Tab-separated table of C-alpha atoms in Angstrom:
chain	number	residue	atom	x	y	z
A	3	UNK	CA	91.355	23.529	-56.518
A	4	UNK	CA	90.217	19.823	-57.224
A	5	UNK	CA	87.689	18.845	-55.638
A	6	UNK	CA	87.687	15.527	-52.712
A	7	UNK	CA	86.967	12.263	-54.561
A	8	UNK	CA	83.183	11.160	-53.358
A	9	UNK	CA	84.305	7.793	-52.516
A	10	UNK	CA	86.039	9.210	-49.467
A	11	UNK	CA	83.211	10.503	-47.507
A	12	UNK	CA	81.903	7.435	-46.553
A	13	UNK	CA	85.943	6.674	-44.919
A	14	UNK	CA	85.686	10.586	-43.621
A	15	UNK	CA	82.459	9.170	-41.656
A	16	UNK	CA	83.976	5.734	-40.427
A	17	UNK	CA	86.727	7.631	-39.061
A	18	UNK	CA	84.706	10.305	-37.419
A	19	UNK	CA	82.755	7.177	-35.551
A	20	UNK	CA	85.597	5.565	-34.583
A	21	UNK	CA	87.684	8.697	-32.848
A	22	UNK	CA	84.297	9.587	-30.902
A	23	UNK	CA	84.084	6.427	-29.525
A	24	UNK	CA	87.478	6.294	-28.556
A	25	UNK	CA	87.407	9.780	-27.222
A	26	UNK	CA	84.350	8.467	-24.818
A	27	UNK	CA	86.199	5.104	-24.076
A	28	UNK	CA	89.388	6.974	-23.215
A	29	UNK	CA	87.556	9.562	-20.958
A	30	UNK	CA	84.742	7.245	-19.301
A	31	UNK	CA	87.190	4.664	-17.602
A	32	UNK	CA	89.675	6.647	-15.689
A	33	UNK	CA	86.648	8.459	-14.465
A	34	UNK	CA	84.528	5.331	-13.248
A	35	UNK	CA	87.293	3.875	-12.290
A	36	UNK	CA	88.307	6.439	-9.932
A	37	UNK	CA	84.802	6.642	-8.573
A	38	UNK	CA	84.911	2.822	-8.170
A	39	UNK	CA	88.221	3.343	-6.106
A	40	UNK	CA	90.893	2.180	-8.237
A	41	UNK	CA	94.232	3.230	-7.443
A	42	UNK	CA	95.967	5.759	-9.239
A	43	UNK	CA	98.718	2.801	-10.255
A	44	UNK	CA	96.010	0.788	-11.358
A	45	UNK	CA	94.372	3.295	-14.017
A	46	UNK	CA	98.001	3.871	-15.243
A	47	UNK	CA	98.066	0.236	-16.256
A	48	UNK	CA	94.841	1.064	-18.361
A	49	UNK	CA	97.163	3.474	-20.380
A	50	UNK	CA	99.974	0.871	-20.258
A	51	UNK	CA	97.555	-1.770	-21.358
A	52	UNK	CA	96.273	0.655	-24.269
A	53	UNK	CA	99.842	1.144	-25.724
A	54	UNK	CA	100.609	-2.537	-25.681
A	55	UNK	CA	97.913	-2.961	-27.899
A	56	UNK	CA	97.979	-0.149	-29.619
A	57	UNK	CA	101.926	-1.346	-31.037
A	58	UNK	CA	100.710	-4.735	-31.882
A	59	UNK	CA	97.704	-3.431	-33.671
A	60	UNK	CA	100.235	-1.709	-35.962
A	61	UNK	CA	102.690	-4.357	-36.539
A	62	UNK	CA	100.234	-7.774	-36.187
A	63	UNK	CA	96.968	-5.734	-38.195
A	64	UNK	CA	98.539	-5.462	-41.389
A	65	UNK	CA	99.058	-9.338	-42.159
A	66	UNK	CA	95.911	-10.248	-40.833
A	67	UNK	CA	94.041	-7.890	-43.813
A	68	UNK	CA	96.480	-9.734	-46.176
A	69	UNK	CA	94.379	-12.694	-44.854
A	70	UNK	CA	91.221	-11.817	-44.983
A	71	UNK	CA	90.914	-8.490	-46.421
A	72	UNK	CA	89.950	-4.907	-45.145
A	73	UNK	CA	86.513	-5.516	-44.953
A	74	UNK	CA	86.408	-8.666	-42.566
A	75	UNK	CA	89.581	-7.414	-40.727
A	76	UNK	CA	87.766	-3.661	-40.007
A	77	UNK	CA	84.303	-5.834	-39.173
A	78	UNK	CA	86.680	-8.195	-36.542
A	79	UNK	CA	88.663	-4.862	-35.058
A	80	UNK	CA	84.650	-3.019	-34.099
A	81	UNK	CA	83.107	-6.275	-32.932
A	82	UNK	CA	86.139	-6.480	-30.476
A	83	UNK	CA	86.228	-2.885	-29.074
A	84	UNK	CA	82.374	-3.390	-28.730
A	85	UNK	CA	83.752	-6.657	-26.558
A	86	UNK	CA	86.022	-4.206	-24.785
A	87	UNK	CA	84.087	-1.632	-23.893
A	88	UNK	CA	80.730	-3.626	-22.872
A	89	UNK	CA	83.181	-5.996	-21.607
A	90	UNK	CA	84.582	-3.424	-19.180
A	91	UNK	CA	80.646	-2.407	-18.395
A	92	UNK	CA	79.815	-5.817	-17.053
A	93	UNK	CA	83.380	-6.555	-14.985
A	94	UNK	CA	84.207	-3.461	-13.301
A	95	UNK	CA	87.535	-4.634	-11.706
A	96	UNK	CA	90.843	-3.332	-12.781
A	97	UNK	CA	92.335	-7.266	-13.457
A	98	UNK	CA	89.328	-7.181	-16.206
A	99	UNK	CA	89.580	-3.574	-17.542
A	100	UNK	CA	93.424	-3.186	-18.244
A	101	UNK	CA	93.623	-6.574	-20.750
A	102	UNK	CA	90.591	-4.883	-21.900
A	103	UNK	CA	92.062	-1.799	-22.982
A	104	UNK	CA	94.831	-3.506	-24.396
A	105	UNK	CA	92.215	-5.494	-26.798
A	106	UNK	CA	90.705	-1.831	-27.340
A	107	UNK	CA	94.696	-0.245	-28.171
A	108	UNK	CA	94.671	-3.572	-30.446
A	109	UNK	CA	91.444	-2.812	-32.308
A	110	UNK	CA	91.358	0.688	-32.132
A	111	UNK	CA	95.172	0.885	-34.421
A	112	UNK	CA	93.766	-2.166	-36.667
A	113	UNK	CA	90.493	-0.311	-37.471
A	114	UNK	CA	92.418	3.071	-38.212
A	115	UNK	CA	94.932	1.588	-40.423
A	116	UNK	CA	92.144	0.213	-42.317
A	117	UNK	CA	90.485	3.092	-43.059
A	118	UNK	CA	93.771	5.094	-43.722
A	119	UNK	CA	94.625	2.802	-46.238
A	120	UNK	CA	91.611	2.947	-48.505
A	121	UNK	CA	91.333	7.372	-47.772
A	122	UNK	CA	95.316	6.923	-49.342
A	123	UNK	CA	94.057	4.385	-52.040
A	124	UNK	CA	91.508	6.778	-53.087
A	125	UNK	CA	93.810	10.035	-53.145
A	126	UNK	CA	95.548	11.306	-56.161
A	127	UNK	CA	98.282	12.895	-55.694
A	128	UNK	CA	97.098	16.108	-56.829
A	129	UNK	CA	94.520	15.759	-53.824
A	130	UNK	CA	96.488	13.785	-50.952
A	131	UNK	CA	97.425	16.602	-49.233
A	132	UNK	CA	94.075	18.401	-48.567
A	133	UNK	CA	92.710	14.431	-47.509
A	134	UNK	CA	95.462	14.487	-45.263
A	135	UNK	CA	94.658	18.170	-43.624
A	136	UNK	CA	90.347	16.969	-43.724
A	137	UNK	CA	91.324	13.456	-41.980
A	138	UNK	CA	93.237	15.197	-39.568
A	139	UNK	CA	90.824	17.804	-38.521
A	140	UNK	CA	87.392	14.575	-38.902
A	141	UNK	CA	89.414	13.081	-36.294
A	142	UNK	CA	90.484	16.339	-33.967
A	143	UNK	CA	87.291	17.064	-33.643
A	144	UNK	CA	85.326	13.840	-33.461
A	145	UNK	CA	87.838	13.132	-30.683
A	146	UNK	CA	87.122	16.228	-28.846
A	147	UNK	CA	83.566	15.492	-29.271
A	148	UNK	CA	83.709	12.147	-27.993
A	149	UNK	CA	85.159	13.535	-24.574
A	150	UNK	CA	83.134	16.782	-24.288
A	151	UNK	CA	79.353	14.229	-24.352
A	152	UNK	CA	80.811	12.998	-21.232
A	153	UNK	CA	79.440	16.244	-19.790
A	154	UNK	CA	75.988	15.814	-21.196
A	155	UNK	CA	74.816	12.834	-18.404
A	156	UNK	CA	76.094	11.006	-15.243
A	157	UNK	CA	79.072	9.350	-15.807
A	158	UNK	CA	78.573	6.810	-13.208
A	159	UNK	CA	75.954	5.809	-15.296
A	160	UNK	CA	76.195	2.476	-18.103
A	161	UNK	CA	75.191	5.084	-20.617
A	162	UNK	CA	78.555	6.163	-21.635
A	163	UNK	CA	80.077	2.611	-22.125
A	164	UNK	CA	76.912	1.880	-24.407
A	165	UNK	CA	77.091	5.247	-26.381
A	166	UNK	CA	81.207	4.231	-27.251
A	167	UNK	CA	79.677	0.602	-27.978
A	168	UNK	CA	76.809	2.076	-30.160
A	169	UNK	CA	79.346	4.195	-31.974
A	170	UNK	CA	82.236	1.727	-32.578
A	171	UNK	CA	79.110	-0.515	-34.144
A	172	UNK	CA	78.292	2.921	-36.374
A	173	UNK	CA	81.880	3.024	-37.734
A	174	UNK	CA	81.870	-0.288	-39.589
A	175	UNK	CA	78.647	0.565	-41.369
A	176	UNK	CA	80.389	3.102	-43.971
A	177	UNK	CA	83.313	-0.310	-45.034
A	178	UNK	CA	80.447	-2.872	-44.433
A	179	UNK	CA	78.272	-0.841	-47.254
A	180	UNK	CA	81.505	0.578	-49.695
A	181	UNK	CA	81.520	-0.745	-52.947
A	182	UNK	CA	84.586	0.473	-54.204
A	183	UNK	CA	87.459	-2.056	-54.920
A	184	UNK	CA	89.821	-3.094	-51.831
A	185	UNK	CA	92.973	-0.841	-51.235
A	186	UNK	CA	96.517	-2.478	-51.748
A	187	UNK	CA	98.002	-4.413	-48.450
A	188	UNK	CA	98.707	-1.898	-45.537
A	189	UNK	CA	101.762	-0.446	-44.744
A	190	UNK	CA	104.359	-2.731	-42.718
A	191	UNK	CA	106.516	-1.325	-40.294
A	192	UNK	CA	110.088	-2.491	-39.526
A	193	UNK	CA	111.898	-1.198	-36.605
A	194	UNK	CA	115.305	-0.174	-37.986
A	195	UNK	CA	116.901	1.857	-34.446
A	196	UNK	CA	120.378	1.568	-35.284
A	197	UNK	CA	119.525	3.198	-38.569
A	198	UNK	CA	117.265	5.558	-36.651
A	199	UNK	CA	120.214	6.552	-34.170
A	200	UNK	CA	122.774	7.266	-36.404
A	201	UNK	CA	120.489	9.546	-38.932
A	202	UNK	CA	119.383	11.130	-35.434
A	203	UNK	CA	120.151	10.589	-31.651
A	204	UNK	CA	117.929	13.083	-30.542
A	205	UNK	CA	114.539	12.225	-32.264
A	206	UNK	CA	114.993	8.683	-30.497
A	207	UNK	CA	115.823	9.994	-27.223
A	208	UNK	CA	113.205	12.713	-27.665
A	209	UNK	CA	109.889	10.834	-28.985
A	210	UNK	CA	110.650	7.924	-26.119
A	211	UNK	CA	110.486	10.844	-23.740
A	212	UNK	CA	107.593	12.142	-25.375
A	213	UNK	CA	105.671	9.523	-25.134
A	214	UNK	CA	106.297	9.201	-21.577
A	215	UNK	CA	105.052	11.974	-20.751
A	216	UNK	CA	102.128	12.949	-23.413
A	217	UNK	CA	100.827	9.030	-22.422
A	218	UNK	CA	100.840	9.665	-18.546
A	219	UNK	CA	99.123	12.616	-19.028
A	220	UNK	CA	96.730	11.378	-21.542
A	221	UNK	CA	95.418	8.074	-19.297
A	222	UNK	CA	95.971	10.003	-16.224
A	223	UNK	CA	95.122	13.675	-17.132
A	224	UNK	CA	91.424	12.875	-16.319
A	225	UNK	CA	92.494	10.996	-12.927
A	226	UNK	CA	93.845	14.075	-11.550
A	227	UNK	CA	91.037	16.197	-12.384
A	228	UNK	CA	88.726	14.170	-10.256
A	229	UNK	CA	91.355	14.162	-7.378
A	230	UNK	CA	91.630	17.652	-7.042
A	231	UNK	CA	87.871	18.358	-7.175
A	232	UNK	CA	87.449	19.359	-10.438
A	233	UNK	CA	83.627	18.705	-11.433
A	234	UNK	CA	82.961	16.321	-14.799
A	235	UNK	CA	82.430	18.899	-17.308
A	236	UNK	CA	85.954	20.882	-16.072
A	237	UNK	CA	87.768	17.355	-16.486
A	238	UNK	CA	86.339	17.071	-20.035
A	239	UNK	CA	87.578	20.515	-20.912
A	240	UNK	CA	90.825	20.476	-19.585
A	241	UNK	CA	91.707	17.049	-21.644
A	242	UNK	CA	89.879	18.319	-24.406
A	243	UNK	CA	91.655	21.847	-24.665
A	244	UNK	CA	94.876	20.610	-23.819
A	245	UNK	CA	94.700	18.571	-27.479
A	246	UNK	CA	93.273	21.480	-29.207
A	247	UNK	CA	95.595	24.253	-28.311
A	248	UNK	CA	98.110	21.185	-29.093
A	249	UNK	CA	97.008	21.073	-32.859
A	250	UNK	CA	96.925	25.031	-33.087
A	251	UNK	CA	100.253	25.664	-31.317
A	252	UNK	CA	101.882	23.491	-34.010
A	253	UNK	CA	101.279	25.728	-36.407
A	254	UNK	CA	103.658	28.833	-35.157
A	255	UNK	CA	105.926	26.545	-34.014
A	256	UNK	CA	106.244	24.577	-37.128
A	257	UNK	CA	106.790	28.086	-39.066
A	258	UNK	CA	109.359	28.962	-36.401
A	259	UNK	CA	110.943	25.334	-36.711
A	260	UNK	CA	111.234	25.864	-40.478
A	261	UNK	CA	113.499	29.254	-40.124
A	262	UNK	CA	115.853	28.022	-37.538
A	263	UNK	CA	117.704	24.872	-35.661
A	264	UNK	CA	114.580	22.702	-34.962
A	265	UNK	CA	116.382	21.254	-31.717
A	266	UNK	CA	116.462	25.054	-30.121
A	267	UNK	CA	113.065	25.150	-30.997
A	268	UNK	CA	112.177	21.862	-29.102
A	269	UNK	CA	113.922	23.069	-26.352
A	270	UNK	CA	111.980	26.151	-25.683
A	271	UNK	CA	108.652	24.460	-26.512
A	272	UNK	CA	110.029	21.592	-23.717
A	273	UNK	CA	111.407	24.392	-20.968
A	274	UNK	CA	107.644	25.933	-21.800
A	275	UNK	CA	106.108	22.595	-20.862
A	276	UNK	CA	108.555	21.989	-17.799
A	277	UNK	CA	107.197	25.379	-16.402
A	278	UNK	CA	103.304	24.532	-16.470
A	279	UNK	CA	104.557	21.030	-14.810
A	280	UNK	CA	106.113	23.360	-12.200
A	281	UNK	CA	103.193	25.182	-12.046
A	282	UNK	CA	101.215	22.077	-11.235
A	283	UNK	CA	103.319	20.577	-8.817
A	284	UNK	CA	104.560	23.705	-6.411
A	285	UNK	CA	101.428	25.802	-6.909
A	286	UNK	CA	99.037	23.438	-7.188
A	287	UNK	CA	96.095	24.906	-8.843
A	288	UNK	CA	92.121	24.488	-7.954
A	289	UNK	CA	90.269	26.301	-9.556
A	290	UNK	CA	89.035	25.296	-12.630
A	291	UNK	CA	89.858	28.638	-14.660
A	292	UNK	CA	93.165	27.918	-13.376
A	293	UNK	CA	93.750	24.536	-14.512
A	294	UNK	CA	92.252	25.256	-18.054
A	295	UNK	CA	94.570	27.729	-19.073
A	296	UNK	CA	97.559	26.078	-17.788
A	297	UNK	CA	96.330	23.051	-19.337
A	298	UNK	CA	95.970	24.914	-22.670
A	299	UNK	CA	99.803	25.932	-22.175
A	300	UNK	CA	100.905	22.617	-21.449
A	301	UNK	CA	98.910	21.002	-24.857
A	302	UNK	CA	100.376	23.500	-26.654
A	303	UNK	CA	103.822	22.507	-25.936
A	304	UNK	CA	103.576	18.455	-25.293
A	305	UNK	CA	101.916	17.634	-28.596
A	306	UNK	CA	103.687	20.150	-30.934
A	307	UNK	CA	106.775	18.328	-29.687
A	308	UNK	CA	106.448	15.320	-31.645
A	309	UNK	CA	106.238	16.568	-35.266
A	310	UNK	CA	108.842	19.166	-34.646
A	311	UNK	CA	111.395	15.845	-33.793
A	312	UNK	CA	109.767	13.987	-36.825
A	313	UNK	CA	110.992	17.252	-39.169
A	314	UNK	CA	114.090	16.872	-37.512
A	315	UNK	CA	114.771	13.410	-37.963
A	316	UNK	CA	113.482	13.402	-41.943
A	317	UNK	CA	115.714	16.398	-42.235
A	318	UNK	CA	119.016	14.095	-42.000
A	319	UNK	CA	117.425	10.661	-43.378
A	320	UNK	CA	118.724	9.743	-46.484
A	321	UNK	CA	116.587	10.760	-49.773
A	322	UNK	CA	112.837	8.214	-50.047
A	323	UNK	CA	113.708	7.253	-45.958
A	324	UNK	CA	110.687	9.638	-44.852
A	325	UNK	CA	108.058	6.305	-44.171
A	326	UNK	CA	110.307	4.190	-42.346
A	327	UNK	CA	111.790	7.331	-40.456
A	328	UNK	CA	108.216	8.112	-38.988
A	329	UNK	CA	107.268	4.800	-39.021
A	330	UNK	CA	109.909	3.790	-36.384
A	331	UNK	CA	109.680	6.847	-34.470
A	332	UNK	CA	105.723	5.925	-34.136
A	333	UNK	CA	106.795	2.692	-32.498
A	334	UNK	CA	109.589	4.090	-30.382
A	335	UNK	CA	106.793	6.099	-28.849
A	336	UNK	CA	104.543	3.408	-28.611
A	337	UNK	CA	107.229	1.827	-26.011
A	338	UNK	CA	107.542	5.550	-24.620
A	339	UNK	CA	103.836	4.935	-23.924
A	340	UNK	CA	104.004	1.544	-22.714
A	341	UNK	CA	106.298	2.824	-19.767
A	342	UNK	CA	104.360	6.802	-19.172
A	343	UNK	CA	101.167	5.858	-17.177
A	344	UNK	CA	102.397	3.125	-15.365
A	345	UNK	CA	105.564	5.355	-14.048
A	346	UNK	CA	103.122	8.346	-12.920
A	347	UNK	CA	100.278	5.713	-11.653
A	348	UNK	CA	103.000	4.124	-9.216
A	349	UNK	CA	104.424	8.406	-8.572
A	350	UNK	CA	100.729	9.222	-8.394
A	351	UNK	CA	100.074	6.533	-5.680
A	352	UNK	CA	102.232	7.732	-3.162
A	353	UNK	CA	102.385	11.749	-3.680
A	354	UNK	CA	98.989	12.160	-5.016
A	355	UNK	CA	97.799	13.797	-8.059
A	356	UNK	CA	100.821	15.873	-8.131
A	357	UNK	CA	102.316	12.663	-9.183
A	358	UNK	CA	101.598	12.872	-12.829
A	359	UNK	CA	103.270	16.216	-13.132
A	360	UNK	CA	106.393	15.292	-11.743
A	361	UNK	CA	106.697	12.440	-13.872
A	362	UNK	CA	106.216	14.804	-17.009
A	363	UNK	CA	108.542	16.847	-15.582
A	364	UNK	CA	111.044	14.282	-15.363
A	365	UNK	CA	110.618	13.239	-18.824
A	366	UNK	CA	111.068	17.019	-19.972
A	367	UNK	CA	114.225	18.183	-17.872
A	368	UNK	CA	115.650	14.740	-19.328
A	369	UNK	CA	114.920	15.851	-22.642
A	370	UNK	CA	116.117	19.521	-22.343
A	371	UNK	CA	119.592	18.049	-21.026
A	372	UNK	CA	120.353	15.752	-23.792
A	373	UNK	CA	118.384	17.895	-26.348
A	374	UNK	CA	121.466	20.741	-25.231
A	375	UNK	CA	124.075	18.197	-25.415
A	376	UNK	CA	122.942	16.936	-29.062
A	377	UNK	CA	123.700	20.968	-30.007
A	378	UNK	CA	126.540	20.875	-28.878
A	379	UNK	CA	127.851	17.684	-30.727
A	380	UNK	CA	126.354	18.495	-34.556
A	381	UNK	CA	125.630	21.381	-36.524
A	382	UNK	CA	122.344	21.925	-37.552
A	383	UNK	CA	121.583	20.995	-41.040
A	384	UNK	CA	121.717	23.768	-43.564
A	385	UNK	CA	118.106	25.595	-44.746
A	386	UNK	CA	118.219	24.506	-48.454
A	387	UNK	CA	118.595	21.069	-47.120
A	388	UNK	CA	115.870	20.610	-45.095
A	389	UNK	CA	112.304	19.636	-45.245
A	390	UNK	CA	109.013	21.537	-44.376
A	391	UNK	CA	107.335	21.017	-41.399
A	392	UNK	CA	103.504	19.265	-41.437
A	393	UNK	CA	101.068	19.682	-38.822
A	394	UNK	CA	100.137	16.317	-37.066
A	395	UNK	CA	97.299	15.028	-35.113
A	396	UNK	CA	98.374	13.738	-31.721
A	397	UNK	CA	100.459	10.748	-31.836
A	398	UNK	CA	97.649	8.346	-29.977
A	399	UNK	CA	95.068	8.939	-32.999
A	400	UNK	CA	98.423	8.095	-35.107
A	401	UNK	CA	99.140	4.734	-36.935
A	402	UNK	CA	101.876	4.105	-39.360
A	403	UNK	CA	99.319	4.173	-42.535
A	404	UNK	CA	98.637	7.844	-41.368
A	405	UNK	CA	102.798	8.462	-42.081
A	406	UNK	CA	101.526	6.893	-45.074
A	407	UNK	CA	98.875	9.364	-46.511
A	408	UNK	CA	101.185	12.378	-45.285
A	409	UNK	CA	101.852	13.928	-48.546
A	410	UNK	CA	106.068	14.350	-47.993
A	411	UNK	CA	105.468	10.602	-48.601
A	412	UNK	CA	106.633	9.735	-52.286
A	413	UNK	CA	104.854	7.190	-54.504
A	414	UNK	CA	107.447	5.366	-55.022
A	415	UNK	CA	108.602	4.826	-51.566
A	416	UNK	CA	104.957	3.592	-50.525
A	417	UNK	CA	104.947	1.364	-53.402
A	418	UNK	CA	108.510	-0.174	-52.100
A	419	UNK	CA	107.225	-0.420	-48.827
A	420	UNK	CA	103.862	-1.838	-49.436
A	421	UNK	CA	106.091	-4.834	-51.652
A	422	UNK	CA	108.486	-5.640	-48.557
């Protein structure tokens, strides 16, 4: 097996800065800011402010480093999330945190594509697809770390918005000090929907829905911890677990995905994930063993949803269509995202913390219906025909120079794409 060019450790450790301190940035505010008092609407808006940014970070980041480079663009994305997070330190008022988070959305996709594009620069082809597995795992688990330190001190406490400042200063030391040549411009994405719904009405249905509800529950999964007692260290796990079981369900589902109709297969994983939002709604859990495993249950299902509809979209886009198939389907989530936390804030604000599981559950019995009706209108596309699925990371540590590196990606197509 060949072994990882050396020049991409330094971009492995970059990365592994950068998802910490986003995993403590995107734990540390919903949780201060419910202590503070901030209504459950408001702290949606922080994930609604996120995804704004987050989409413009993908389509404004990529002519900026034609501008300046990767090296000054990367150094301008930190400074500003150390702004952000600092920022939100010093003004503790939800008018100053949610433009804040947008700026840290912004940065967080600029920075990411950045690196993404110089780990694909520096990975043969013979290589690209054990980078891609190694990236995704750096940044699983950097994430997870980022949310589990949470537990380690008071999180009322500054320390937390200085150790994500501290560590989003760490990640531009490995691009600051690399000495290898500049990658090739990053990847620019093009919104093509009508193209998108006639290769596949589903997949743009679905991954709108999808980001609904994997965004309300990501900026409000923490939120509803704290309202129904759970104690710091139980809110950490259950976001944390939910996101692992997430990356290990994918991997019997993707089998399962490759041997039959991938839209039956969404629709179990979906009816799966409607059940635990059931769960959470009528039965209303307390304890924290309780709320862990369905959590697990729930991760499992929401975020192996989204590369089982990216398998099925790519399975009837025409031949070298793979990047701007993904590509779009990363942005139509983005605006899934946009719309997710500040639906179950404004639920959440006048059922209570229930509210973020009904909103889920909307978005997945909305899904199931028109994911039954799409079965009923085409036949699925024949085994020989079809391509195999990948595992993903979750879709908010995503950026469209991630598609990029995936290795179903062709040379030629990135080459095209990186021209237009």
């Amino acid at each position: 097996m060949p072994a990882l060019p050396r020049s991409t450790m330094p971009l492995f450790v970059g990365s592994a800065f950068l998802m910490f301190a986003g995993g403590v940035n995107g734990l540390i505010l919903p949780l201060r800011g419910s202590v503070e008092g901030f209504s459950s609407f408001s702290l949606g808006l922080l994930g609604t402010g996120w995804a704004i940014g987050f989409v413009l970070g993908c389509l404004l980041v990529p002519r900026t480093v034609q501008r300046v480079g990767h090296i000054r663009a990367f150094g301008a994305m930190t400074a500003l999330a150390v702004v952000s997070i600092l920022g939100s330190l010093i003004i503790i008022h939800p008018a100053a945190w949610i433009p804040l988070r947008g700026v840290a959305g912004f940065c967080f996709a600029g920075a990411a594509m950045i690196v993404e594009s110089w780990l694909n620069e520096r990975s043969e082809a013979n290589v690209r697809g054990r980078v891609f597995g190694i990236y995704t795992m750096v940044n699983l688990a950097a994430v997870t770390a980022g949310q589990m330190v949470i537990t380690l001190g008071d999180s009322n406490a500054p320390l937390f918005f200085v150790i994500a400042a501290i560590f989003y200063s760490l990640a531009l030391l490995p691009t600051a000090l690399y000495t290898a040549e500049q990658p090739q411009p990053l990847t620019e994405t093009k919104l093509d929907l009508a193209t998108l719904w006639k290769n596949s009405p589903i997949a743009v249905a679905a991954v709108i829905l999808i980001g609904v509800s994997n965004s309300a529950f990501g900026t409000l999964g923490a939120v509803y911890g704290e309202r129904i007692g759970l104690s710091v260290p139980a809110i950490a796990l259950f976001m944390s677990v939910s996101i692992l079981a997430g990356a290990v369900a994918q991997i019997p589902i993707g089998y399962i995905s490759d041997k039959m109709d991938r839209r039956i297969v969404l629709v179990a994983v979906v009816a799966i994930a409607a059940l635990c939002d059931a769960y959470f709604v009528f039965w209303e859990p307390q304890s924290a063993t309780a709320v862990l495993i369905a959590s697990s249950l729930f991760g499992a299902c929401i975020f192996a949803m989204y590369p089982v509809v990216v398998a099925h979209a790519n399975d009837h886009a025409p031949d070298n269509y793979f990047l701007r198939t993904s590509s779009g389907l990363l942005l139509l989530f983005g605006c899934g995202s946009i719309g997710g936390p500040l639906i179950a804030g404004g639920v959440m604000s006048f059922v209570g913390p229930s509210g973020l599981f009904i909103t889920t559950a909307a978005a997945h019995v909305l899904l199931i219906i028109y994911a039954i009706y799409r079965i009923t209108q085409r036949a699925p596309v024949p085994m020989d025909e079809r391509g195999d699925f990948v595992n993903m990371s979750p879709t908010r540590m995503q950026t469209t120079e991630t598609i990029a590196m995936d290795p179903r990606v062709e040379e030629e197509e990135r080459e095209t794409q990186s021209a237009q």
